[in-house]
Amino acid sequence: MRVLVIGAGALGGYYGACLVRAGADVTFLVRSARAEQLRRDGLRVKSPHGDFAVQPKLLQANELEEPFDVVLVGVKAYSLDDAMDQFAPAVGAGTMILPILNGLKHIDALTAKFGAAHVLGGLANVSAGLDADGRVVQFMANQTIVFGETKGALSDRTLALEKLLDVPGIDVRASEAIMQDMWEKFVQLSTLAGITCLMRASIGDILAVPNGEQSIFRLFAECCAVATASGFEPRAPFIEFDRKLFTTPDSPLKASMLRDIERGSITEAEHILGDMANRARKLNIDTPLLDLARAHVAAYEVGRRRAAS
């Protein structure tokens, strides 16, 4: 399969580099400045599993002329509209679009533009970012991609894609219940982003203060209630996993949204916290802590835009 990776940031850069290293036919669609950097330095990955670098094939939007078999979309949510316009020529009759963005809103956007038959559900569990030198830095050892048909059940194409993605550096699973998986990730991320942004602290630091743990799990309960009312009640193994995740002493874990705030960047707050809160309103579910976290990051965005202007 010919794979087009949209962008070479933390997600696309990490997973795309692993595929290139394994010999897959991968091309990255990037902007001019990133293309120049990658041609000069290569695509470099710093990882707990071992550092490596590859020399990627690159295209810019005006150079994209033919369809690909797979389009892997790992851009930030606020860049999705532009990205869809740019990679549209890559979507042919049999193209699979695999988004690994956070949240759920992007599924509707991709489906509206390209049709449901092209769009898979997907999620990534990797803690990564770009450093000042443009290197992809993997902060923790997790490196999972889960994906599947949005209507459920396995298909020949998802099994073929699972085989393609089964390379060193990627723990891959084709799912028969990807929307359930995505909702659980949505709950986890809304909790993590909400509490670490609200407190401007890691999970370990929050646990170290009075009522820290209680605050984490109040927010977790609010998000679980929204998922349940939406028809995707979180499963017992997920609840157990997140209880351990959110009670690990000295944990350095923080949401990428908080890292965005710390460096003064735009955030995905409305795509994550805002969408969860809006769904809660439609379902008449009270989410006071989620609403406060949303307001907190929204106020940061107001200040950021004012400073930029």
Short mmCIF file of C-alpha atoms in Angstrom, two decimals:
data_model
loop_
_atom_site.label_atom_id
_atom_site.label_comp_id
_atom_site.label_asym_id
_atom_site.label_seq_id
_atom_site.Cartn_x
_atom_site.Cartn_y
_atom_site.Cartn_z
CA MET A 1 0.00 0.00 0.00
CA ARG A 2 1.07 3.56 -0.71
CA VAL A 3 0.68 5.69 2.41
CA LEU A 4 0.37 9.47 2.58
CA VAL A 5 1.05 10.90 6.03
CA ILE A 6 -0.43 14.35 6.56
CA GLY A 7 2.17 16.45 8.31
CA ALA A 8 5.33 15.39 10.09
CA GLY A 9 4.55 16.59 13.59
CA ALA A 10 4.44 14.48 16.73
CA LEU A 11 1.88 11.89 15.58
CA GLY A 12 2.47 11.75 11.84
CA GLY A 13 6.19 12.11 12.30
CA TYR A 14 6.47 9.28 14.81
CA TYR A 15 4.24 6.70 13.14
CA GLY A 16 5.35 7.66 9.64
CA ALA A 17 9.03 7.36 10.60
CA CYS A 18 8.42 3.88 12.02
CA LEU A 19 6.79 2.83 8.76
CA VAL A 20 9.64 4.27 6.67
CA ARG A 21 12.20 2.49 8.85
CA ALA A 22 10.35 -0.79 8.20
CA GLY A 23 10.46 -0.27 4.43
CA ALA A 24 6.87 0.84 3.79
CA ASP A 25 6.06 3.12 0.85
CA VAL A 26 5.40 6.34 2.76
CA THR A 27 5.23 9.96 1.63
CA PHE A 28 4.74 12.96 3.93
CA LEU A 29 2.62 15.94 2.91
CA VAL A 30 4.28 18.93 4.59
CA ARG A 31 4.57 22.69 4.42
CA SER A 32 7.59 24.33 2.80
CA ALA A 33 9.48 25.19 6.00
CA ARG A 34 9.10 21.67 7.41
CA ALA A 35 10.08 20.20 4.03
CA GLU A 36 13.29 22.24 4.03
CA GLN A 37 14.11 21.12 7.56
CA LEU A 38 13.45 17.45 6.81
CA ARG A 39 15.51 17.50 3.61
CA ARG A 40 18.39 19.01 5.54
CA ASP A 41 18.26 17.00 8.77
CA GLY A 42 16.11 13.96 8.02
CA LEU A 43 13.16 12.90 10.17
CA ARG A 44 14.68 12.24 13.59
CA VAL A 45 13.00 10.41 16.45
CA LYS A 46 14.12 10.36 20.09
CA SER A 47 12.50 7.40 21.81
CA PRO A 48 12.76 5.34 25.01
CA HIS A 49 13.01 2.37 22.63
CA GLY A 50 16.06 3.81 20.86
CA ASP A 51 16.72 6.91 18.74
CA PHE A 52 16.63 6.67 14.95
CA ALA A 53 16.37 8.81 11.81
CA VAL A 54 15.01 8.29 8.30
CA GLN A 55 15.17 10.26 5.09
CA PRO A 56 11.51 10.70 4.12
CA LYS A 57 9.81 11.20 0.77
CA LEU A 58 8.11 14.60 0.79
CA LEU A 59 5.38 16.39 -1.11
CA GLN A 60 3.82 19.81 -0.77
CA ALA A 61 0.14 20.43 -1.47
CA ASN A 62 0.67 21.81 -4.98
CA GLU A 63 2.65 18.69 -5.91
CA LEU A 64 -0.06 16.18 -4.95
CA GLU A 65 -1.54 14.75 -8.14
CA GLU A 66 -2.56 11.11 -7.63
CA PRO A 67 -4.46 8.99 -5.12
CA PHE A 68 -2.91 6.94 -2.32
CA ASP A 69 -4.17 3.74 -0.74
CA VAL A 70 -4.03 5.11 2.82
CA VAL A 71 -4.12 8.67 4.12
CA LEU A 72 -2.91 8.85 7.74
CA VAL A 73 -4.18 12.07 9.32
CA GLY A 74 -2.47 13.14 12.54
CA VAL A 75 -2.74 16.93 12.41
CA LYS A 76 -4.10 19.10 15.20
CA ALA A 77 -7.87 19.55 15.06
CA TYR A 78 -7.63 23.28 14.31
CA SER A 79 -5.64 22.46 11.15
CA LEU A 80 -8.03 19.82 9.83
CA ASP A 81 -10.07 22.00 7.44
CA ASP A 82 -6.97 23.22 5.62
CA ALA A 83 -5.47 19.74 5.65
CA MET A 84 -8.57 18.20 4.05
CA ASP A 85 -8.42 20.66 1.19
CA GLN A 86 -4.74 19.94 0.69
CA PHE A 87 -4.94 16.13 0.66
CA ALA A 88 -8.21 15.88 -1.29
CA PRO A 89 -6.37 14.91 -4.54
CA ALA A 90 -4.94 11.89 -2.70
CA VAL A 91 -8.40 10.40 -2.07
CA GLY A 92 -9.33 7.99 -4.83
CA ALA A 93 -12.08 5.40 -5.17
CA GLY A 94 -10.43 2.91 -2.81
CA THR A 95 -8.58 5.23 -0.43
CA MET A 96 -8.82 4.61 3.31
CA ILE A 97 -8.58 7.71 5.49
CA LEU A 98 -7.25 6.84 8.95
CA PRO A 99 -7.53 9.80 11.34
CA ILE A 100 -5.71 9.56 14.65
CA LEU A 101 -6.76 12.97 15.94
CA ASN A 102 -7.98 13.45 19.46
CA GLY A 103 -11.72 13.58 20.16
CA LEU A 104 -14.66 12.77 17.90
CA LYS A 105 -15.71 15.88 15.95
CA HIS A 106 -13.29 15.22 13.11
CA ILE A 107 -15.12 12.04 12.08
CA ASP A 108 -18.14 14.11 11.07
CA ALA A 109 -15.96 16.61 9.20
CA LEU A 110 -14.08 13.94 7.24
CA THR A 111 -17.28 12.05 6.46
CA ALA A 112 -19.01 15.19 5.21
CA LYS A 113 -16.16 15.96 2.82
CA PHE A 114 -15.12 12.52 1.58
CA GLY A 115 -18.03 10.17 2.35
CA ALA A 116 -18.43 7.56 5.06
CA ALA A 117 -17.01 4.75 2.93
CA HIS A 118 -13.54 6.33 2.99
CA VAL A 119 -13.33 7.15 6.71
CA LEU A 120 -12.13 4.79 9.41
CA GLY A 121 -12.23 5.44 13.11
CA GLY A 122 -8.89 5.53 14.84
CA LEU A 123 -6.94 6.60 17.87
CA ALA A 124 -3.32 6.84 18.90
CA ASN A 125 -1.85 6.39 22.34
CA VAL A 126 1.58 7.94 22.16
CA SER A 127 3.04 10.72 24.27
CA ALA A 128 5.17 12.73 21.88
CA GLY A 129 6.02 16.23 20.72
CA LEU A 130 8.43 18.20 18.55
CA ASP A 131 11.46 19.79 20.15
CA ALA A 132 13.08 23.08 19.14
CA ASP A 133 15.21 21.29 16.53
CA GLY A 134 12.23 19.64 14.83
CA ARG A 135 12.90 16.19 16.25
CA VAL A 136 10.01 13.95 17.27
CA VAL A 137 10.44 13.20 20.97
CA GLN A 138 8.59 10.20 22.40
CA PHE A 139 8.17 10.96 26.11
CA MET A 140 6.78 7.62 27.29
CA ALA A 141 6.97 4.03 26.01
CA ASN A 142 3.39 3.71 24.77
CA GLN A 143 3.01 3.65 20.96
CA THR A 144 -0.41 2.24 20.07
CA ILE A 145 -2.71 2.69 17.09
CA VAL A 146 -6.23 1.23 17.26
CA PHE A 147 -8.55 1.58 14.28
CA GLY A 148 -11.57 0.05 12.60
CA GLU A 149 -14.74 0.48 10.62
CA THR A 150 -16.99 3.08 12.25
CA LYS A 151 -19.98 0.74 11.86
CA GLY A 152 -18.13 -2.07 13.64
CA ALA A 153 -16.87 -5.52 12.64
CA LEU A 154 -13.59 -6.36 10.96
CA SER A 155 -13.18 -6.05 7.20
CA ASP A 156 -10.66 -7.24 4.65
CA ARG A 157 -9.30 -3.73 4.30
CA THR A 158 -8.83 -3.18 8.03
CA LEU A 159 -7.05 -6.52 8.36
CA ALA A 160 -4.76 -5.57 5.47
CA LEU A 161 -4.06 -2.21 7.08
CA GLU A 162 -3.34 -3.89 10.41
CA LYS A 163 -0.71 -6.01 8.67
CA LEU A 164 0.85 -2.92 7.07
CA LEU A 165 1.06 -1.07 10.40
CA ASP A 166 2.46 -4.02 12.33
CA VAL A 167 6.06 -2.81 12.40
CA PRO A 168 8.62 -2.14 15.15
CA GLY A 169 7.62 0.97 17.08
CA ILE A 170 3.87 0.56 16.50
CA ASP A 171 1.58 -1.60 18.62
CA VAL A 172 -1.41 -1.95 16.31
CA ARG A 173 -4.88 -3.45 16.71
CA ALA A 174 -7.81 -3.58 14.33
CA SER A 175 -10.94 -3.13 16.44
CA GLU A 176 -14.47 -4.43 16.01
CA ALA A 177 -15.75 -1.62 18.25
CA ILE A 178 -13.71 1.44 17.34
CA MET A 179 -16.36 3.99 18.32
CA GLN A 180 -16.44 2.50 21.83
CA ASP A 181 -12.65 2.69 21.89
CA MET A 182 -12.72 6.30 20.70
CA TRP A 183 -15.29 7.32 23.28
CA GLU A 184 -13.16 5.84 26.04
CA LYS A 185 -10.11 7.70 24.74
CA PHE A 186 -12.28 10.86 24.58
CA VAL A 187 -13.19 10.41 28.26
CA GLN A 188 -9.57 9.79 29.22
CA LEU A 189 -8.25 12.77 27.30
CA SER A 190 -10.98 15.15 28.47
CA THR A 191 -10.15 14.19 32.05
CA LEU A 192 -6.39 14.46 31.57
CA ALA A 193 -6.49 17.70 29.59
CA GLY A 194 -9.15 19.23 31.79
CA ILE A 195 -7.45 18.59 35.12
CA THR A 196 -3.83 19.20 34.10
CA CYS A 197 -4.71 22.43 32.27
CA LEU A 198 -6.95 23.64 35.07
CA MET A 199 -4.24 22.96 37.67
CA ARG A 200 -1.30 23.74 35.31
CA ALA A 201 0.40 20.66 36.76
CA SER A 202 1.21 17.02 36.07
CA ILE A 203 -0.89 14.17 37.46
CA GLY A 204 1.79 13.45 40.07
CA ASP A 205 1.81 17.04 41.30
CA ILE A 206 -2.00 17.14 41.44
CA LEU A 207 -2.06 13.94 43.49
CA ALA A 208 0.35 15.55 45.96
CA VAL A 209 -2.06 18.34 46.98
CA PRO A 210 -5.21 18.28 49.16
CA ASN A 211 -8.28 17.10 47.22
CA GLY A 212 -6.14 16.54 44.12
CA GLU A 213 -7.15 12.93 43.59
CA GLN A 214 -10.79 13.70 44.35
CA SER A 215 -10.78 16.47 41.76
CA ILE A 216 -9.36 14.17 39.09
CA PHE A 217 -12.06 11.59 39.67
CA ARG A 218 -14.90 14.12 39.90
CA LEU A 219 -13.96 15.24 36.41
CA PHE A 220 -13.54 11.62 35.28
CA ALA A 221 -17.05 10.82 36.54
CA GLU A 222 -18.52 13.78 34.65
CA CYS A 223 -16.96 12.63 31.38
CA CYS A 224 -17.98 9.01 31.96
CA ALA A 225 -21.57 10.18 32.45
CA VAL A 226 -21.54 11.92 29.05
CA ALA A 227 -20.18 8.80 27.35
CA THR A 228 -22.77 6.58 29.02
CA ALA A 229 -25.66 8.85 28.06
CA SER A 230 -24.34 8.85 24.48
CA GLY A 231 -24.59 5.06 24.33
CA PHE A 232 -20.94 4.24 25.01
CA GLU A 233 -20.68 3.35 28.70
CA PRO A 234 -16.99 2.94 29.58
CA ARG A 235 -16.05 -0.70 30.09
CA ALA A 236 -14.62 -2.12 33.30
CA PRO A 237 -11.07 -2.69 31.99
CA PHE A 238 -10.92 0.93 30.82
CA ILE A 239 -12.11 2.19 34.22
CA GLU A 240 -9.49 0.08 35.98
CA PHE A 241 -6.71 1.22 33.63
CA ASP A 242 -7.54 4.89 34.09
CA ARG A 243 -7.80 4.57 37.86
CA LYS A 244 -4.23 3.30 37.86
CA LEU A 245 -3.17 5.96 35.34
CA PHE A 246 -4.59 8.77 37.46
CA THR A 247 -3.29 7.50 40.82
CA THR A 248 0.37 6.87 40.00
CA PRO A 249 2.50 8.79 42.54
CA ASP A 250 5.00 11.24 41.06
CA SER A 251 3.58 10.66 37.58
CA PRO A 252 4.98 13.21 35.09
CA LEU A 253 1.91 12.72 32.87
CA LYS A 254 0.32 15.86 31.50
CA ALA A 255 -1.85 16.50 28.48
CA SER A 256 -0.35 17.80 25.26
CA MET A 257 -2.87 20.61 25.65
CA LEU A 258 -1.00 21.76 28.75
CA ARG A 259 2.31 21.58 26.88
CA ASP A 260 0.72 23.80 24.22
CA ILE A 261 -0.23 26.32 26.92
CA GLU A 262 3.24 26.21 28.46
CA ARG A 263 4.83 27.23 25.17
CA GLY A 264 2.16 29.82 24.36
CA SER A 265 0.64 27.90 21.44
CA ILE A 266 -2.91 27.45 20.20
CA THR A 267 -4.76 24.50 21.79
CA GLU A 268 -7.38 21.93 20.78
CA ALA A 269 -9.53 22.94 23.75
CA GLU A 270 -12.80 23.46 21.90
CA HIS A 271 -12.36 20.24 19.91
CA ILE A 272 -11.89 18.28 23.16
CA LEU A 273 -13.20 20.06 26.25
CA GLY A 274 -15.69 22.19 24.34
CA ASP A 275 -17.13 19.25 22.41
CA MET A 276 -17.49 17.13 25.55
CA ALA A 277 -19.17 20.03 27.36
CA ASN A 278 -21.52 20.72 24.44
CA ARG A 279 -22.55 17.07 24.33
CA ALA A 280 -23.22 17.21 28.07
CA ARG A 281 -25.50 20.24 27.61
CA LYS A 282 -27.52 18.47 24.90
CA LEU A 283 -27.96 15.49 27.22
CA ASN A 284 -28.83 17.66 30.27
CA ILE A 285 -25.82 16.38 32.20
CA ASP A 286 -24.28 18.71 34.78
CA THR A 287 -20.48 18.99 34.37
CA PRO A 288 -19.26 21.84 36.59
CA LEU A 289 -15.59 20.86 36.69
CA LEU A 290 -15.46 20.23 32.94
CA ASP A 291 -17.10 23.60 32.32
CA LEU A 292 -14.54 25.31 34.55
CA ALA A 293 -11.64 23.62 32.74
CA ARG A 294 -13.11 24.66 29.39
CA ALA A 295 -13.49 28.25 30.57
CA HIS A 296 -9.95 28.25 31.94
CA VAL A 297 -8.37 27.25 28.62
CA ALA A 298 -10.74 29.52 26.68
CA ALA A 299 -9.57 32.45 28.79
CA TYR A 300 -5.97 31.51 28.01
CA GLU A 301 -6.85 31.53 24.29
CA VAL A 302 -8.34 35.02 24.59
CA GLY A 303 -5.14 36.28 26.19
CA ARG A 304 -2.97 34.49 23.63
CA ARG A 305 -4.84 36.06 20.72
CA ARG A 306 -4.67 39.50 22.31
CA ALA A 307 -0.91 39.18 22.82
CA ALA A 308 -0.46 38.02 19.22
CA SER A 309 -2.34 41.01 17.84
#
